[in-house]
Amino acid sequence: MSTVGNSTNIFWHECPVGKHEREKLLNQKGCVVWITGLSGSGKSTLACSLSRELYSKGKLSYTLDGDNLRCGLTKDLGFKAEDRTENIRRVGEAAKLFADAGLICIASLISPYRKDRDSCRAMLPEKNFIEVYMNMPLELCEARDVKGLYKMARAGKIKGFTGIDDPYEPPLS
Ligand SMILES: Nc1ncnc2c1ncn2[C@@H]1O[C@H](COP(=O)(O)OS(=O)(=O)O)[C@@H](OP(=O)(O)O)[C@H]1O
Ligand SMILES: Nc1ncnc2c1ncn2[C@@H]1O[C@H](COP(=O)(O)OP(=O)(O)O)[C@@H](O)[C@H]1O
């Protein structure tokens, strides 16, 4: 019996079919590929390419994209620091479930704060969390500006935009 956060008197229930059995069934290893980088750095493009490539090799993956998740699972969250932290925590937990299901879970979110990404890494065995950094200069992302968000941020119409007036902390390795 244990207490986790605000959940009290919690009992973990074990099931005879576990991650190992599911991995055997799927003939693959469940893991998380976590793609981080500025808006417009190419996260979603890479996530989709990787998913397609894995599919063509008969490997089951599932993509968790920041923009898409913000239409549902995380629609109650904005872009202030504590909301981004909760966003990453929640998606990290979801990604962990997909990996436990035996899937290759590809998460593509800005995830600007190093400590939040490190918390997600800590949820899984070291080799099951692969962090990928889209190392694109801000100038290039801004020049692409597919959604026109950088222009709005520069004009002060969006406050706290990553890379403009909100920080991005690149991975150390
Ligand atoms: N203030 C601000 N800063 C950054 N991005 C913003 C902002 N407001 C809206 N958007 C849009 O939200 C997308 C990023 O969502 P994420 O969930 O990945 O962000 S975060 O990880 O919580 O920082 C991001 O999508 P991508 O361009 O695909 O990264 C934007 O379309
Ligand atoms: N490797 C690449 N080379 C050139 N353009 C790219 C590359 N990857 C993505 N793009 C383009 O950059 C823009 C932003 O890509 P996107 O995947 O939406 O970024 P993000 O998900 O990080 O916001 C899109 O127009 C996309 O076609």
CSV table of C-alpha atoms and ligand atoms in Angstrom, one decimal:
chain,number,residue,atom,x,y,z
A,1,MET,CA,0.0,0.0,0.0
A,2,SER,CA,1.4,3.4,-0.8
A,3,THR,CA,0.6,7.1,-1.3
A,4,VAL,CA,1.6,8.7,-4.6
A,5,GLY,CA,1.0,12.5,-4.9
A,6,ASN,CA,-2.6,13.1,-3.8
A,7,SER,CA,-3.5,9.4,-4.3
A,8,THR,CA,-3.7,7.6,-1.0
A,9,ASN,CA,-4.1,3.8,-0.2
A,10,ILE,CA,-2.9,2.7,-3.6
A,11,PHE,CA,-2.2,-0.9,-4.5
A,12,TRP,CA,-0.2,-1.8,-7.6
A,13,HIS,CA,-1.9,-4.6,-9.5
A,14,GLU,CA,0.4,-7.0,-11.4
A,15,CYS,CA,-0.8,-8.7,-14.6
A,16,PRO,CA,0.6,-12.0,-15.9
A,17,VAL,CA,0.9,-10.6,-19.4
A,18,GLY,CA,3.7,-8.0,-19.0
A,19,LYS,CA,5.9,-5.8,-21.2
A,20,HIS,CA,8.2,-8.7,-22.0
A,21,GLU,CA,5.3,-10.8,-23.3
A,22,ARG,CA,4.0,-7.9,-25.4
A,23,GLU,CA,7.4,-7.3,-26.8
A,24,LYS,CA,7.7,-10.9,-27.8
A,25,LEU,CA,4.3,-10.7,-29.5
A,26,LEU,CA,5.3,-7.6,-31.5
A,27,ASN,CA,8.9,-8.7,-32.1
A,28,GLN,CA,10.3,-5.4,-31.0
A,29,LYS,CA,11.4,-3.4,-27.9
A,30,GLY,CA,9.2,-0.8,-26.4
A,31,CYS,CA,11.0,2.5,-26.0
A,32,VAL,CA,10.6,6.3,-26.2
A,33,VAL,CA,12.2,8.5,-28.8
A,34,TRP,CA,11.9,12.0,-27.4
A,35,ILE,CA,12.4,14.8,-30.1
A,36,THR,CA,13.0,18.2,-28.6
A,37,GLY,CA,13.7,21.6,-30.3
A,38,LEU,CA,12.4,25.0,-31.2
A,39,SER,CA,9.2,25.5,-33.0
A,40,GLY,CA,9.8,25.0,-36.7
A,41,SER,CA,13.0,23.0,-36.1
A,42,GLY,CA,11.5,19.9,-37.8
A,43,LYS,CA,10.3,17.8,-34.9
A,44,SER,CA,7.0,16.7,-36.4
A,45,THR,CA,8.6,16.1,-39.8
A,46,LEU,CA,11.2,13.8,-38.3
A,47,ALA,CA,8.6,12.1,-36.1
A,48,CYS,CA,6.4,11.3,-39.1
A,49,SER,CA,9.4,10.2,-41.3
A,50,LEU,CA,10.6,7.9,-38.5
A,51,SER,CA,7.1,6.5,-37.9
A,52,ARG,CA,6.8,5.8,-41.7
A,53,GLU,CA,10.2,4.2,-41.8
A,54,LEU,CA,9.5,1.9,-38.8
A,55,TYR,CA,6.1,1.0,-40.3
A,56,SER,CA,7.7,0.0,-43.6
A,57,LYS,CA,10.0,-2.3,-41.5
A,58,GLY,CA,7.0,-3.9,-39.7
A,59,LYS,CA,7.6,-2.0,-36.5
A,60,LEU,CA,4.7,-0.5,-34.5
A,61,SER,CA,5.2,3.0,-33.4
A,62,TYR,CA,2.9,5.8,-32.1
A,63,THR,CA,3.6,9.5,-32.3
A,64,LEU,CA,2.8,12.0,-29.5
A,65,ASP,CA,3.0,15.5,-31.0
A,66,GLY,CA,2.8,18.5,-28.8
A,67,ASP,CA,0.4,20.5,-31.0
A,68,ASN,CA,-1.9,17.5,-31.5
A,69,LEU,CA,-2.0,16.6,-27.8
A,70,ARG,CA,-2.9,20.1,-26.9
A,71,CYS,CA,-6.2,19.4,-28.7
A,72,GLY,CA,-7.1,16.8,-26.0
A,73,LEU,CA,-4.9,15.3,-23.3
A,74,THR,CA,-3.3,18.7,-22.5
A,75,LYS,CA,-5.9,21.2,-23.6
A,76,ASP,CA,-6.1,22.6,-20.1
A,77,LEU,CA,-2.5,23.8,-20.3
A,78,GLY,CA,-1.0,27.0,-21.6
A,79,PHE,CA,2.6,28.0,-22.2
A,80,LYS,CA,3.6,29.5,-18.8
A,81,ALA,CA,6.6,27.6,-17.2
A,82,GLU,CA,4.5,25.5,-14.8
A,83,ASP,CA,2.1,24.6,-17.6
A,84,ARG,CA,4.9,23.5,-19.9
A,85,THR,CA,6.4,21.4,-17.0
A,86,GLU,CA,3.0,19.7,-16.5
A,87,ASN,CA,2.6,19.2,-20.2
A,88,ILE,CA,6.0,17.4,-20.4
A,89,ARG,CA,5.3,15.4,-17.2
A,90,ARG,CA,1.9,14.2,-18.5
A,91,VAL,CA,3.2,13.3,-22.0
A,92,GLY,CA,6.2,11.6,-20.4
A,93,GLU,CA,3.8,9.4,-18.4
A,94,ALA,CA,1.8,8.7,-21.5
A,95,ALA,CA,4.9,7.8,-23.5
A,96,LYS,CA,6.0,5.5,-20.7
A,97,LEU,CA,2.7,3.7,-21.0
A,98,PHE,CA,3.1,3.3,-24.8
A,99,ALA,CA,6.7,1.9,-24.3
A,100,ASP,CA,5.3,-0.5,-21.7
A,101,ALA,CA,2.7,-1.6,-24.2
A,102,GLY,CA,5.7,-2.6,-26.4
A,103,LEU,CA,5.5,0.3,-28.9
A,104,ILE,CA,8.2,2.6,-30.1
A,105,CYS,CA,6.7,5.9,-28.9
A,106,ILE,CA,7.9,9.0,-30.7
A,107,ALA,CA,7.2,12.1,-28.7
A,108,SER,CA,7.8,15.5,-30.5
A,109,LEU,CA,7.4,18.5,-28.2
A,110,ILE,CA,9.4,21.7,-27.8
A,111,SER,CA,10.0,20.5,-24.2
A,112,PRO,CA,12.2,23.5,-23.6
A,113,TYR,CA,13.4,22.8,-20.0
A,114,ARG,CA,16.2,20.4,-19.4
A,115,LYS,CA,14.9,19.3,-16.0
A,116,ASP,CA,11.6,18.3,-17.4
A,117,ARG,CA,13.2,16.2,-20.1
A,118,ASP,CA,15.4,14.7,-17.5
A,119,SER,CA,12.4,13.8,-15.4
A,120,CYS,CA,10.9,11.9,-18.4
A,121,ARG,CA,14.2,10.1,-18.9
A,122,ALA,CA,14.1,9.1,-15.2
A,123,MET,CA,10.7,7.4,-15.7
A,124,LEU,CA,12.3,4.7,-17.9
A,125,PRO,CA,15.4,2.5,-17.9
A,126,GLU,CA,18.3,4.5,-19.4
A,127,LYS,CA,18.4,2.6,-22.7
A,128,ASN,CA,14.7,2.9,-23.3
A,129,PHE,CA,14.7,6.7,-23.6
A,130,ILE,CA,16.4,8.2,-26.6
A,131,GLU,CA,16.6,12.0,-26.7
A,132,VAL,CA,16.9,13.6,-30.1
A,133,TYR,CA,17.8,17.3,-30.4
A,134,MET,CA,16.8,19.2,-33.5
A,135,ASN,CA,19.8,21.5,-33.4
A,136,MET,CA,18.5,24.2,-35.7
A,137,PRO,CA,19.5,27.8,-35.3
A,138,LEU,CA,16.7,30.2,-34.2
A,139,GLU,CA,17.3,32.2,-37.4
A,140,LEU,CA,16.5,29.2,-39.6
A,141,CYS,CA,13.3,28.3,-37.7
A,142,GLU,CA,12.2,31.9,-37.8
A,143,ALA,CA,12.9,32.1,-41.5
A,144,ARG,CA,10.7,29.1,-42.1
A,145,ASP,CA,7.9,30.4,-39.8
A,146,VAL,CA,5.4,28.0,-41.3
A,147,LYS,CA,2.6,29.0,-38.9
A,148,GLY,CA,3.5,32.7,-38.7
A,149,LEU,CA,4.0,32.4,-35.0
A,150,TYR,CA,7.5,33.9,-34.9
A,151,LYS,CA,6.2,37.0,-36.7
A,152,MET,CA,3.4,37.3,-34.1
A,153,ALA,CA,5.9,36.8,-31.3
A,154,ARG,CA,8.2,39.5,-32.7
A,155,ALA,CA,5.2,41.8,-33.0
A,156,GLY,CA,4.4,41.1,-29.3
A,157,LYS,CA,1.1,39.5,-30.2
A,158,ILE,CA,2.2,36.2,-28.6
A,159,LYS,CA,3.9,36.5,-25.2
A,160,GLY,CA,6.4,33.9,-23.9
A,161,PHE,CA,7.3,32.3,-27.3
A,162,THR,CA,10.1,29.8,-27.1
A,163,GLY,CA,13.4,31.3,-28.4
A,164,ILE,CA,12.0,34.8,-28.5
A,165,ASP,CA,11.0,35.7,-25.0
A,166,ASP,CA,10.9,32.3,-23.3
A,167,PRO,CA,14.0,30.1,-22.8
A,168,TYR,CA,15.1,26.9,-24.7
A,169,GLU,CA,17.7,24.8,-22.8
A,170,PRO,CA,19.5,22.5,-25.3
A,171,PRO,CA,20.5,19.0,-24.3
A,172,LEU,CA,24.0,18.7,-22.9
A,173,SER,CA,24.7,15.6,-24.9
B,1,LIG,N1,4.3,30.6,-26.6
B,1,LIG,C1,4.5,29.5,-27.4
B,1,LIG,N2,5.7,29.0,-27.4
B,1,LIG,C2,6.0,27.9,-28.2
B,1,LIG,N3,5.1,27.3,-29.0
B,1,LIG,C3,3.8,27.8,-29.0
B,1,LIG,C4,3.5,28.9,-28.2
B,1,LIG,N4,2.2,29.2,-28.4
B,1,LIG,C5,1.7,28.3,-29.3
B,1,LIG,N5,2.7,27.5,-29.6
B,1,LIG,C6,2.4,26.3,-30.5
B,1,LIG,O1,2.5,25.2,-29.6
B,1,LIG,C7,3.4,24.2,-30.1
B,1,LIG,C8,4.3,23.7,-29.0
B,1,LIG,O2,3.6,22.9,-28.1
B,1,LIG,P1,4.4,21.9,-27.1
B,1,LIG,O3,3.4,21.2,-26.3
B,1,LIG,O4,5.4,21.1,-27.9
B,1,LIG,O5,5.2,23.0,-26.2
B,1,LIG,S1,6.0,22.7,-24.8
B,1,LIG,O6,6.8,21.5,-25.0
B,1,LIG,O7,5.0,22.6,-23.8
B,1,LIG,O8,6.8,23.9,-24.7
B,1,LIG,C9,4.2,24.8,-31.2
B,1,LIG,O9,4.3,23.8,-32.2
B,1,LIG,P2,5.6,23.4,-33.0
B,1,LIG,O10,5.9,24.6,-34.0
B,1,LIG,O11,5.3,22.2,-33.7
B,1,LIG,O12,6.8,23.3,-32.0
B,1,LIG,C10,3.4,26.0,-31.6
B,1,LIG,O13,2.6,25.7,-32.8
B,2,LIG,N1,15.3,18.5,-42.6
B,2,LIG,C1,14.6,19.5,-43.1
B,2,LIG,N2,15.1,20.2,-44.1
B,2,LIG,C2,14.4,21.3,-44.6
B,2,LIG,N3,13.1,21.6,-44.1
B,2,LIG,C3,12.6,20.9,-43.2
B,2,LIG,C4,13.3,19.8,-42.6
B,2,LIG,N4,12.5,19.3,-41.6
B,2,LIG,C5,11.4,20.0,-41.6
B,2,LIG,N5,11.4,21.0,-42.5
B,2,LIG,C6,10.4,22.0,-42.8
B,2,LIG,O1,10.4,22.9,-41.7
B,2,LIG,C7,9.1,23.3,-41.3
B,2,LIG,C8,8.8,23.0,-39.9
B,2,LIG,O2,8.9,21.6,-39.7
B,2,LIG,P1,8.0,21.0,-38.5
B,2,LIG,O3,8.3,19.5,-38.6
B,2,LIG,O4,6.6,21.4,-38.6
B,2,LIG,O5,8.7,21.6,-37.2
B,2,LIG,P2,8.3,21.5,-35.7
B,2,LIG,O6,7.4,20.3,-35.5
B,2,LIG,O7,9.6,21.5,-34.9
B,2,LIG,O8,7.6,22.8,-35.5
B,2,LIG,C9,8.2,22.6,-42.3
B,2,LIG,O9,7.8,23.4,-43.4
B,2,LIG,C10,9.0,21.4,-42.8
B,2,LIG,O10,8.6,21.0,-44.1
